[in-house]
CSV table of C-alpha atoms and ligand atoms in Angstrom, one decimal:
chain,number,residue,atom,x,y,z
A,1,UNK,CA,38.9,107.5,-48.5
A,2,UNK,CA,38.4,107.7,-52.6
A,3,UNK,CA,36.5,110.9,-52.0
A,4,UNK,CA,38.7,112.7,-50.2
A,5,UNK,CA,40.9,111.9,-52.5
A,6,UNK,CA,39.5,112.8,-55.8
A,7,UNK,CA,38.3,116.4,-53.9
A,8,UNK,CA,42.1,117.2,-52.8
A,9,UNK,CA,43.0,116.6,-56.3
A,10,UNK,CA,40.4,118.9,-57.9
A,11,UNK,CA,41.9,122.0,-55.0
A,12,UNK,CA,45.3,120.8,-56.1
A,13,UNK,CA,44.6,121.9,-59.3
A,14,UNK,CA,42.7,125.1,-58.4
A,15,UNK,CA,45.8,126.2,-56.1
A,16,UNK,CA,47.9,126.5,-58.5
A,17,UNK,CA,45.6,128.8,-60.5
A,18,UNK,CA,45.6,130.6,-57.2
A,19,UNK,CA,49.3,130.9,-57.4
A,20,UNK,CA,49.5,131.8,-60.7
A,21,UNK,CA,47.1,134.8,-60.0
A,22,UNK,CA,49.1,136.1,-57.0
A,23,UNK,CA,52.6,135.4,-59.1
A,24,UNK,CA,50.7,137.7,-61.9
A,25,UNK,CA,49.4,139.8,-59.5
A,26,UNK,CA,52.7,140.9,-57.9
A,27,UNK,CA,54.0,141.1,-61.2
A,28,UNK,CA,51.0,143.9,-62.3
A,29,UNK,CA,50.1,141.4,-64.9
A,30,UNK,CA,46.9,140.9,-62.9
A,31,UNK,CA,44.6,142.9,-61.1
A,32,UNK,CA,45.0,142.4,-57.6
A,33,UNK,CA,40.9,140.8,-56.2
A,34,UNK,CA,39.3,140.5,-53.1
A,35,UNK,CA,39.7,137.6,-51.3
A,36,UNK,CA,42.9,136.1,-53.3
A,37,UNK,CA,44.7,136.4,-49.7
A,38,UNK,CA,42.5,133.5,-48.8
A,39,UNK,CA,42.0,131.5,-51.7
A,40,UNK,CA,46.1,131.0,-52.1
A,41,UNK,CA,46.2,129.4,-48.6
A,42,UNK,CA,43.3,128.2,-47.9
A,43,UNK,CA,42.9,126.0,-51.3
A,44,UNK,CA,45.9,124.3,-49.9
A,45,UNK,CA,45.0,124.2,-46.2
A,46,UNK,CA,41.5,122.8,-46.2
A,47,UNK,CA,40.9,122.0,-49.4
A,48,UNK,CA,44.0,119.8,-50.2
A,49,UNK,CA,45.8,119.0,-46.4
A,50,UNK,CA,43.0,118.9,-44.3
A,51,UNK,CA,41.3,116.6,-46.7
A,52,UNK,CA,43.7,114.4,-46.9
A,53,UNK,CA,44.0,114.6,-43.0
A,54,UNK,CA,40.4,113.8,-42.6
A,55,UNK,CA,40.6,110.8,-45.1
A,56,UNK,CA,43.4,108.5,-43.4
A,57,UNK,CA,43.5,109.5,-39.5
A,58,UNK,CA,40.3,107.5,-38.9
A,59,UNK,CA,42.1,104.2,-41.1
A,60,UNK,CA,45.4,104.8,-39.5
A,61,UNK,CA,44.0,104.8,-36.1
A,62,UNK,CA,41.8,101.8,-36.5
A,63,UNK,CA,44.9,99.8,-37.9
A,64,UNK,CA,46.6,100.6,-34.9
A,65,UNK,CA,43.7,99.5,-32.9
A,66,UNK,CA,43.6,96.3,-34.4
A,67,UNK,CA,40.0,97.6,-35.7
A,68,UNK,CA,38.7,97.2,-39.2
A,69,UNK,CA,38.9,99.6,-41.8
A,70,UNK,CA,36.5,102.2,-40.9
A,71,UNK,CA,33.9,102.8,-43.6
A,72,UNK,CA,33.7,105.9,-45.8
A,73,UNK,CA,32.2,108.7,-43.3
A,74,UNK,CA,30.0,110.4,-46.0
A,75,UNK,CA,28.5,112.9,-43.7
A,76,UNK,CA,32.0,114.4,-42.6
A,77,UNK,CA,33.1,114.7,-46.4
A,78,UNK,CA,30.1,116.1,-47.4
A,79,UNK,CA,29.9,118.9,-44.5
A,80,UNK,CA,33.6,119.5,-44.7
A,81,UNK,CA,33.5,120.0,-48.6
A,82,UNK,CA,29.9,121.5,-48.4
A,83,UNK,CA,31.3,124.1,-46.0
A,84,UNK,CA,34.3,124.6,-48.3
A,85,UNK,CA,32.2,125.6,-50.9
A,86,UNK,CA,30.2,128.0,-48.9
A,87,UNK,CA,33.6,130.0,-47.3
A,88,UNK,CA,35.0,130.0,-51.2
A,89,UNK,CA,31.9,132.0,-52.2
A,90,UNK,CA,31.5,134.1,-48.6
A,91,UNK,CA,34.6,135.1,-48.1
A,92,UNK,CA,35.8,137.4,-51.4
A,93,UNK,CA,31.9,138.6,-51.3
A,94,UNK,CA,32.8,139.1,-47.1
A,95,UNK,CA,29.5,138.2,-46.9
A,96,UNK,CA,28.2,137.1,-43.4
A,97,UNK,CA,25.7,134.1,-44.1
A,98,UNK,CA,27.6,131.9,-46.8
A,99,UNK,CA,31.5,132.7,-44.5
A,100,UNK,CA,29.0,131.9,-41.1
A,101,UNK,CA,27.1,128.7,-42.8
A,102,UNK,CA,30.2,127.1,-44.6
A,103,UNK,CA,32.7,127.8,-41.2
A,104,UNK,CA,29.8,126.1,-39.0
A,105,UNK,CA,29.9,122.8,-41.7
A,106,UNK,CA,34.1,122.7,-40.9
A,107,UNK,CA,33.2,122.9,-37.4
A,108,UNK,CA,30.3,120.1,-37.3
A,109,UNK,CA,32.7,117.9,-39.5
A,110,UNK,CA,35.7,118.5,-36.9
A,111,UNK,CA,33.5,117.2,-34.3
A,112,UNK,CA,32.4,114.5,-35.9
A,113,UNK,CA,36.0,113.0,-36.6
A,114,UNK,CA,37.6,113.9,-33.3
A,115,UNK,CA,34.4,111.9,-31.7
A,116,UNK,CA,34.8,109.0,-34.6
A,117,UNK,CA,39.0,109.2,-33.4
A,118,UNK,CA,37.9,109.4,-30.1
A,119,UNK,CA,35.6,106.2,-29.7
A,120,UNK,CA,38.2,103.9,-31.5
A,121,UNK,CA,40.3,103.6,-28.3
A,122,UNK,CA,37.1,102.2,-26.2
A,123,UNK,CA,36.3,100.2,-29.3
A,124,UNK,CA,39.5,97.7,-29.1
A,125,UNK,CA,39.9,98.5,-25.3
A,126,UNK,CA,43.9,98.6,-26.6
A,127,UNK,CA,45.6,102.0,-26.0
A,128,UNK,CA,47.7,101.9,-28.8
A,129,UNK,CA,50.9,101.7,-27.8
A,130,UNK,CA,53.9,103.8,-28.0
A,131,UNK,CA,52.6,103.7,-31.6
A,132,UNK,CA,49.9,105.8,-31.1
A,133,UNK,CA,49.4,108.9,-33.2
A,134,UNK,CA,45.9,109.1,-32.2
A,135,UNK,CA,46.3,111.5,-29.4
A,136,UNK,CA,48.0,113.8,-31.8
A,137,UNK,CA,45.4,113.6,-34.0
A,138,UNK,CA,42.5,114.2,-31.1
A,139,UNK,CA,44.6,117.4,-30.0
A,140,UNK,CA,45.3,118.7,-33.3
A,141,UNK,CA,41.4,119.1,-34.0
A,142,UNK,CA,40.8,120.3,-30.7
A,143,UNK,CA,43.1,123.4,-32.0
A,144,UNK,CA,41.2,123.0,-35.6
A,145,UNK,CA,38.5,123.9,-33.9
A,146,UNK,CA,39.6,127.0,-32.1
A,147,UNK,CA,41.0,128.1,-35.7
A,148,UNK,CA,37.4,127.6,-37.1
A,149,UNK,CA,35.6,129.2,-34.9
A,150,UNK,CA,38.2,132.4,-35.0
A,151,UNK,CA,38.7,132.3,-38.9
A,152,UNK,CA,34.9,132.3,-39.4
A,153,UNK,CA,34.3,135.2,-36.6
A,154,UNK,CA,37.3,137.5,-38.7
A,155,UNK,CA,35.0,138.9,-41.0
A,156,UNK,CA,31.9,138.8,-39.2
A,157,UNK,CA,32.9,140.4,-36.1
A,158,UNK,CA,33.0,138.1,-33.5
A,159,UNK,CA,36.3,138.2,-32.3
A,160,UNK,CA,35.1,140.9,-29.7
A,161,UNK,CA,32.4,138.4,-28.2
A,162,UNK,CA,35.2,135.8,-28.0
A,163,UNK,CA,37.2,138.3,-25.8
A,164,UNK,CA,40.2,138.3,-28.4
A,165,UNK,CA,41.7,140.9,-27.0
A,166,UNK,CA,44.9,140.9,-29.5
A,167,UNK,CA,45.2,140.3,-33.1
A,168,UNK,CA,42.6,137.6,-34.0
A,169,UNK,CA,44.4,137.0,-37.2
A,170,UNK,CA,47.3,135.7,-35.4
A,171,UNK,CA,45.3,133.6,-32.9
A,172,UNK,CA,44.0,131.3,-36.5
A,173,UNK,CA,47.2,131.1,-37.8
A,174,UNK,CA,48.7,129.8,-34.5
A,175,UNK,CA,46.0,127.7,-33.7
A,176,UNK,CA,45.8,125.9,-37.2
A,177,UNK,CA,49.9,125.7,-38.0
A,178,UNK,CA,50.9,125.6,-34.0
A,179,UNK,CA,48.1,123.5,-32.9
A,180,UNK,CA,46.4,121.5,-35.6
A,181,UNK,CA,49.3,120.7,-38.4
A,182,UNK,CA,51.9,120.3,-36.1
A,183,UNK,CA,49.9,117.7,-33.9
A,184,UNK,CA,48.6,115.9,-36.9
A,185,UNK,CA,52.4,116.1,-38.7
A,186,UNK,CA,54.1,114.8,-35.3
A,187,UNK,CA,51.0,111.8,-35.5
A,188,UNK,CA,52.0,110.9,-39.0
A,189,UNK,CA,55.6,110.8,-38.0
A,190,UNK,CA,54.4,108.3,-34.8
A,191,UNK,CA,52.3,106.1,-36.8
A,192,UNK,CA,54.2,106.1,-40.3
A,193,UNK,CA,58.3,106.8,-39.4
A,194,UNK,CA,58.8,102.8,-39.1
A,195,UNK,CA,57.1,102.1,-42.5
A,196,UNK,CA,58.5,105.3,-44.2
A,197,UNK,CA,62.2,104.4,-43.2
A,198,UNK,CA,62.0,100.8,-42.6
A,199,UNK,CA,63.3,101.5,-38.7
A,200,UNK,CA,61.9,102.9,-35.3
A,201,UNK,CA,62.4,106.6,-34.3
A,202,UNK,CA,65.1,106.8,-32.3
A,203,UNK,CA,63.3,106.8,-29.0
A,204,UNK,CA,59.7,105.6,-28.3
A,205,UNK,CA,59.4,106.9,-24.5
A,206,UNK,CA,60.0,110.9,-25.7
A,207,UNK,CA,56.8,110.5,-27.8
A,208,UNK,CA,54.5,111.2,-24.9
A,209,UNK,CA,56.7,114.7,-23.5
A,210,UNK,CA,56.7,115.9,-26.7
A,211,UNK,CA,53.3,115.5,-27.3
A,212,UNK,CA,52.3,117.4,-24.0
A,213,UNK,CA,55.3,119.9,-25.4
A,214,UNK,CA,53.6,120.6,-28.7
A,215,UNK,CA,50.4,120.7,-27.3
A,216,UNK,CA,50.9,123.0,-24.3
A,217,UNK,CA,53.2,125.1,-26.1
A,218,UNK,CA,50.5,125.6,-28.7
A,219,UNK,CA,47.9,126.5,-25.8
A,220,UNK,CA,50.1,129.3,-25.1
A,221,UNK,CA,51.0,130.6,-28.4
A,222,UNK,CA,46.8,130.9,-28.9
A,223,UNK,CA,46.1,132.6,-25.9
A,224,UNK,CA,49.3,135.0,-26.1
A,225,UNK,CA,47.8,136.9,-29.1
A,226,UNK,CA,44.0,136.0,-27.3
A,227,UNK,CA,44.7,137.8,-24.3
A,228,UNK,CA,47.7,139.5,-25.8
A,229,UNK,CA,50.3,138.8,-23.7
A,230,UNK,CA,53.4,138.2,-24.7
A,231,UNK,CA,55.2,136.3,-21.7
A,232,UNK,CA,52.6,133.5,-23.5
A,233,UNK,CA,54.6,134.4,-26.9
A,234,UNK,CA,57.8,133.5,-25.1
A,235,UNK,CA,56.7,130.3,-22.9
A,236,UNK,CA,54.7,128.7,-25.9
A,237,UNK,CA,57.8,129.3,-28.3
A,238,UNK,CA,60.1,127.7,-25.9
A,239,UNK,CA,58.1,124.8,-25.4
A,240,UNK,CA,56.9,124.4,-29.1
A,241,UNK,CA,60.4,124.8,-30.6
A,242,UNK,CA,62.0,122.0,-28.7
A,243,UNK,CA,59.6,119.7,-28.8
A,244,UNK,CA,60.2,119.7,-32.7
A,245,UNK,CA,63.5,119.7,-32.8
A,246,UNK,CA,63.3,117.1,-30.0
A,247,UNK,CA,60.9,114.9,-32.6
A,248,UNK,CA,63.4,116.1,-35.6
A,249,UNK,CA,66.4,114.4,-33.9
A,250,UNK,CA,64.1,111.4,-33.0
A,251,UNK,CA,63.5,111.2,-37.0
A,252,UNK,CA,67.5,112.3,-38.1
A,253,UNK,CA,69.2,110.0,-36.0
A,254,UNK,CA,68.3,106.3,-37.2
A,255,UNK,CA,69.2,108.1,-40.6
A,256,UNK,CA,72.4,109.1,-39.9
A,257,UNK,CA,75.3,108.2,-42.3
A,258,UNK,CA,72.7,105.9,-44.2
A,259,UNK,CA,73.0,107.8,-47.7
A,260,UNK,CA,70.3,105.8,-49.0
A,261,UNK,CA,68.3,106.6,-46.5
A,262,UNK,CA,67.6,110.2,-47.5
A,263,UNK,CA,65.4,109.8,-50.4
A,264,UNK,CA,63.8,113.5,-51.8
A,265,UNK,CA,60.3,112.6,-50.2
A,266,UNK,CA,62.3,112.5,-46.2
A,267,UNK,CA,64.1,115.5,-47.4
A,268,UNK,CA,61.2,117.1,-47.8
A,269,UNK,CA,59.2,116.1,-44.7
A,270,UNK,CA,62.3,117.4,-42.6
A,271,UNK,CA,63.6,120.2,-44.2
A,272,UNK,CA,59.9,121.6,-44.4
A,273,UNK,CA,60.2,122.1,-40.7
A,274,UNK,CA,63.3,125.1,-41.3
A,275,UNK,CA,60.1,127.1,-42.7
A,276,UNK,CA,58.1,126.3,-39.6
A,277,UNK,CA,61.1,127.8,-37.7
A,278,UNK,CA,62.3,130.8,-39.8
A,279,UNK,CA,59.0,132.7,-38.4
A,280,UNK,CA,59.3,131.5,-34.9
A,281,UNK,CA,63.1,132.7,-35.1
A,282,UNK,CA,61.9,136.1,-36.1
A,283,UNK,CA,58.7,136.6,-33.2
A,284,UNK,CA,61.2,138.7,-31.1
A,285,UNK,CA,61.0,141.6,-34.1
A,286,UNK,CA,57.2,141.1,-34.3
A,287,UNK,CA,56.6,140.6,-30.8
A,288,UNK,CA,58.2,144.0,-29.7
A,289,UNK,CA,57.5,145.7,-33.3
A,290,UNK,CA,61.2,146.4,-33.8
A,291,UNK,CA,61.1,148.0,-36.8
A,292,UNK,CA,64.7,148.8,-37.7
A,293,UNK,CA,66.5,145.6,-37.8
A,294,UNK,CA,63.8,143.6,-39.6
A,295,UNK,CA,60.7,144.7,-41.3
A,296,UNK,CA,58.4,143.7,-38.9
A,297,UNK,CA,54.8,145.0,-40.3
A,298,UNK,CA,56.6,142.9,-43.6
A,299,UNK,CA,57.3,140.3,-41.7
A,300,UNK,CA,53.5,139.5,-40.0
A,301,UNK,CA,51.8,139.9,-43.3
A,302,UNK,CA,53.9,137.8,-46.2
A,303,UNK,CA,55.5,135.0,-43.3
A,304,UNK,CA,52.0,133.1,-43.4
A,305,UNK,CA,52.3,131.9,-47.1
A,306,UNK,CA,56.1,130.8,-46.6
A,307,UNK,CA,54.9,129.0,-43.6
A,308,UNK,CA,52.2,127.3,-45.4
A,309,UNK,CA,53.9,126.9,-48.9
A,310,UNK,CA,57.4,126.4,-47.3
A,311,UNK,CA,56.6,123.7,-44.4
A,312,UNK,CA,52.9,122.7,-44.8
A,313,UNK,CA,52.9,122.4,-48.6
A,314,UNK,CA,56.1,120.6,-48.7
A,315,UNK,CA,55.4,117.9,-46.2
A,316,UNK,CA,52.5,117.4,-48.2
A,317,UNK,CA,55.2,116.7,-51.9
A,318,UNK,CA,55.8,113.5,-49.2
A,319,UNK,CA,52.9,112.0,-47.5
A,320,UNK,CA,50.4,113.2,-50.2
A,321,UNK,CA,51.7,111.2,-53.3
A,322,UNK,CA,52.2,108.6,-50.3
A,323,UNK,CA,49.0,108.2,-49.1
A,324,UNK,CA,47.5,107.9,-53.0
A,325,UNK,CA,49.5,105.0,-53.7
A,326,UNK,CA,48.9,103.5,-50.4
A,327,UNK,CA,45.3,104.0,-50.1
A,328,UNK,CA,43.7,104.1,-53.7
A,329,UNK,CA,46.1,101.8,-55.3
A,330,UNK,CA,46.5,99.3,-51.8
A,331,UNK,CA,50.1,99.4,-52.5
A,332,UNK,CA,51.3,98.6,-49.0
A,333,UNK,CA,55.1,99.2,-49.9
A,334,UNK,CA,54.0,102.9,-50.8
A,335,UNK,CA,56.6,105.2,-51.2
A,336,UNK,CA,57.2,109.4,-50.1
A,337,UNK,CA,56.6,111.4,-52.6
A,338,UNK,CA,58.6,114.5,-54.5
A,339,UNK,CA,61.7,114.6,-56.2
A,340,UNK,CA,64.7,116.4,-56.3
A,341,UNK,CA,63.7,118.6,-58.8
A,342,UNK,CA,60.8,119.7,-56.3
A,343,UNK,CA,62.9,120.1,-53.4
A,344,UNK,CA,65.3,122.7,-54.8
A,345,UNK,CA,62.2,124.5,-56.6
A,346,UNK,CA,59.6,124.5,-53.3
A,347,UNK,CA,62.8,125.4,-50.9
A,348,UNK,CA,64.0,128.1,-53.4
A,349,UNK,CA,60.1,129.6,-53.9
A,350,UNK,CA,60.7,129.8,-50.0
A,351,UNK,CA,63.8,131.8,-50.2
A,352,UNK,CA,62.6,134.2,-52.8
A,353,UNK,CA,59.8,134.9,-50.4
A,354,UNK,CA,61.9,135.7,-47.7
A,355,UNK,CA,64.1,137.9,-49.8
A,356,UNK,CA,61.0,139.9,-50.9
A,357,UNK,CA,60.2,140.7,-46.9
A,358,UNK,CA,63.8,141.8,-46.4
A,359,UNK,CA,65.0,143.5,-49.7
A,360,UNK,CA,61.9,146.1,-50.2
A,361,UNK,CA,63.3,147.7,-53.4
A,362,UNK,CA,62.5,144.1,-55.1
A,363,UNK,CA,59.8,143.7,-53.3
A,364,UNK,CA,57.6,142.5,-55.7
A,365,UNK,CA,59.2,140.7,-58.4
A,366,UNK,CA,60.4,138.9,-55.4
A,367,UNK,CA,57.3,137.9,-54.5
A,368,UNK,CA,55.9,137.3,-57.8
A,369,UNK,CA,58.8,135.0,-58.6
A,370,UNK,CA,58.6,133.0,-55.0
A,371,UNK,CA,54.8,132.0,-56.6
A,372,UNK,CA,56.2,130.6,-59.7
A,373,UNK,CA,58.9,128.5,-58.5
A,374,UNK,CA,56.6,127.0,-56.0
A,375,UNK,CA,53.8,126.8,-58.8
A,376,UNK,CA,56.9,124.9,-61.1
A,377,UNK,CA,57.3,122.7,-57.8
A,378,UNK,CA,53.6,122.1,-57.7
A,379,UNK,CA,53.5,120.8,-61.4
A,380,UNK,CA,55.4,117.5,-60.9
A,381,UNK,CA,53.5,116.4,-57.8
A,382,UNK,CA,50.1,117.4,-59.7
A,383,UNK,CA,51.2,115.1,-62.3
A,384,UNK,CA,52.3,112.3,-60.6
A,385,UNK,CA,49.0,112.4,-58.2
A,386,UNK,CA,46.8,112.2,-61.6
A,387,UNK,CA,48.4,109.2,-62.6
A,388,UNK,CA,47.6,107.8,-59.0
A,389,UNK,CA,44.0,108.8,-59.6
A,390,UNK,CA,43.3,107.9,-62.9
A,391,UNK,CA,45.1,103.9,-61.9
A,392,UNK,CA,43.5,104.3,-58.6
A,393,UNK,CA,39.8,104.6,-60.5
A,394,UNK,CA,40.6,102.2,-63.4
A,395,UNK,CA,41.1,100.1,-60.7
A,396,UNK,CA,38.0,100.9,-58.5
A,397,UNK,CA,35.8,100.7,-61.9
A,398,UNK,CA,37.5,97.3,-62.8
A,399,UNK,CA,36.1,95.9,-59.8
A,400,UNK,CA,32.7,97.2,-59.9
A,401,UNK,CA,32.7,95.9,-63.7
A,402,UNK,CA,33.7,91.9,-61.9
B,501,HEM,C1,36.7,127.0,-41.6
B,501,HEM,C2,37.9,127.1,-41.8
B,501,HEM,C3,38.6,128.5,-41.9
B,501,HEM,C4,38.2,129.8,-42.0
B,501,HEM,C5,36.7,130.3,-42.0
B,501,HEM,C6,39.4,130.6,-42.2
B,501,HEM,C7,39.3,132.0,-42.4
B,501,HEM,C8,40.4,132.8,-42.6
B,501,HEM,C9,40.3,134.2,-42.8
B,501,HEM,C10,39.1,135.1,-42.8
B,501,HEM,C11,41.6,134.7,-42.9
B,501,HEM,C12,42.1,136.1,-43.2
B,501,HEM,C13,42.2,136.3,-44.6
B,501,HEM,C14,42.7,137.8,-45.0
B,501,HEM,O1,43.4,138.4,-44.2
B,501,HEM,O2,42.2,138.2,-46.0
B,501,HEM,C15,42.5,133.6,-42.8
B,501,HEM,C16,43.9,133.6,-42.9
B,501,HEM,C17,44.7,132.5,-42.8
B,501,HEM,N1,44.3,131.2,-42.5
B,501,HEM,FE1,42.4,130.5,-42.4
B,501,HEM,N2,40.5,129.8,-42.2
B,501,HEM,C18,40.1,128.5,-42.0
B,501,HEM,C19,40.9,127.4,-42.0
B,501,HEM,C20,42.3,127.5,-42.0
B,501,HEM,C21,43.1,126.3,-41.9
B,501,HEM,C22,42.7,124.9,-41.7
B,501,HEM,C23,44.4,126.8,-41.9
B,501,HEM,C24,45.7,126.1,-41.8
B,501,HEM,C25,45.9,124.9,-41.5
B,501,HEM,C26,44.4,128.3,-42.1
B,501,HEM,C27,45.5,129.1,-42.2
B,501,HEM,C28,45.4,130.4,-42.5
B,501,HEM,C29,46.6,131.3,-42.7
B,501,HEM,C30,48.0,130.8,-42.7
B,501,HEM,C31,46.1,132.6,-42.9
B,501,HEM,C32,46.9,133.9,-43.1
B,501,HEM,C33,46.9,134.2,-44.6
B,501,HEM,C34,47.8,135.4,-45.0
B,501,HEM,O3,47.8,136.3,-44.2
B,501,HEM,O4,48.5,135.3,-46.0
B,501,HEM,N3,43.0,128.6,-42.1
B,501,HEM,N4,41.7,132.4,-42.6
């Protein structure tokens, strides 16, 4: 897991240079460069998130299983950071073989943990339980891979051969935050909730609808802009957006009128998911491209980063700092991460990035401003996952030195 870790910290750091350059950028106190669209997500999204996700699904599944700690899976770091690499050079260059070669690694890794995942169940011949994030891990990569393969066919023209018939842009975004995040976010919340809280979600028989929920309603929001049809748009919202809310009320409820209860790191896993919504709430003016009321061409190009900043980089302030302690320090009593300091700055970065879609005029300061809140929101979380890794290798040294 060390690995993992000590790469996600190193893309930690290089994000927020990425959001410093498109903060500067919108302010015209940097060039704009090619290829900075990608960098400011995709530092987060593979090379700090799916890290992490890749590092403690396998140990959380096998503790689960009753199986021993699985032992470091070198080959799917090494392709998955190899092929990182690769797509960081390829894609500002747009250059075919390094965006081809480096998407391919991401794939072969994906396959590799969704068969490691997939074996453990036969392995202990115990299914897990109502406990059992496993299946939302196994479905989320099944929609990883979809976004792999679509994201490395964007620049290098295979999204006719696939017979995307829509905008193939939109069939990666939905397949990696519809599919993939939300799947692996709902398994965290399955397998971690209990020790997170110190009691049970509120129901433990809902867990299998609204895994079918998340996961069909994902299937239709990637084939809706596949095949581009929009009745898909409509079922797969529907479906998506009450299986979360149904899983939010599963996690609200035992935390109800329990003050103590709502430490900054739960407030930040659950108020993350109002920035999964705020774009689903506003498909009708994309969807039918009316222009008028909301800004939609605004809307479909500047939503992705308050999606990914707003919900997937604030769940991360929680489980990240969470998963350090727990796994390179073996501190079993572990707490969430953030603070309240990071909550107000990440969810105000969020509305300052909304503002800049709706109030054009400001357009972008707006937008350079949303960067450096959520850049001042990074700080403290960078800081305090340093300490972790500097104790976590003092440690790790100290016992090679005995
Ligand atoms: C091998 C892995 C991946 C490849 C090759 C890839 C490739 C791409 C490409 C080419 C774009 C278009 C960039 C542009 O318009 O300039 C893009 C956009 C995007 N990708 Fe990925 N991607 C990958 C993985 C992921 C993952 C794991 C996630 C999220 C979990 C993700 C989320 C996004 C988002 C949100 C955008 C829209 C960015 C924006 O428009 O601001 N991608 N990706």
């Amino acid at each position: 897991m060390i690995p993992y870790m000590i790469m996600a910290f190193l893309f930690l750091l290089a994000a927020i240079f990425a959001a410093l350059e498109a903060s500067f950028s919108s302010w015209h106190i940097l060039p704009w460069f090619n290829g900075m669209v990608w960098l400011r997500i995709h530092f987060i999204t593979i090379g700090v998130v799916t890290q992490i996700i890749f590092g403690v699904t396998p140990i959380l599944t096998a503790k689960y299983h009753d199986l021993p700690r699985p032992k470091m899976r070198w080959d799917i770091w090494a392709l998955l950071n190899v092929g990182f690499i690769l797509l960081l050079i390829g894609i500002p260059l747009v250059n075919k073989v390094p965006i081809i070669t480096g998407g391919t690694l991401i794939f072969s890794a994906t396959i590799l943990l969704f068969i490691q995942l997939a074996s453990m169940r036969a392995a202990s011949g115990k299914s897990g339980g109502p406990k059992n994030g496993r299946k939302f891990y196994i479905s989320g990569l099944f929609f990883l891979l979809i976004g792999i393969l679509v994201g490395t066919g964007f620049f290098t023209g295979w999204s006719g051969p696939l017979g995307i018939v829509g905008d193939a842009g939109e069939v990666h975004i939905h397949a990696n935050n519809w599919g993939f995040l939300s799947l692996i976010f709902a398994g965290l919340f399955v397998d971690l909730y209990e020790t997170w809280t110190k009691r049970p979600l509120a129901s433990q028989r809902a867990i299998t609808p609204i895994f079918w929920m998340i996961t069909l309603g994902a299937l239709a929001l990637v084939l809706s802009p596949w095949l581009n049809d929009k009745n898909l748009a409509i079922v797969g919202s529907v479906l998506h957006t009450s299986a979360t809310i149904w899983l939010l009320v599963l996690a609200i409820k035992p935390l109800w009128g329990d003050r103590a209860a709502w430490t900054p790191g739960i407030a930040h896993l659950l108020a993350s998911y109002f920035w999964l919504f705020a774009p689903l709430s506003m498909a009708p003016f994309v969807i039918f491209g009316i222009e008028g009321v909301m800004p939609a061409k605004a809307l479909e190009t500047t939503t992705p980063q308050a999606l990914i900043y707003g919900w997937v980089l604030q769940f991360g302030y929680a489980i990240i700092p969470y998963f350090y302690q727990r796994f390179f320090l073996g501190d079993e009593k572990a707490q969430l991460g953030g603070t309240w300091l990071t909550f107000a700055l990440v969810n105000l970065g969020s509305v300052f990035l909304w503002a800049s879609i709706l109030i054009e005029p400001l357009r972008s300061p707006l937008h350079g401003a949303a960067y450096m809140l959520w850049i001042l929101s990074l700080l403290p979380i960078t800081y305090d996952v340093w300490q972790k890794t500097k104790a976590g290798m003092v440690q790790a040294e100290r016992g090679v030195q005995n």
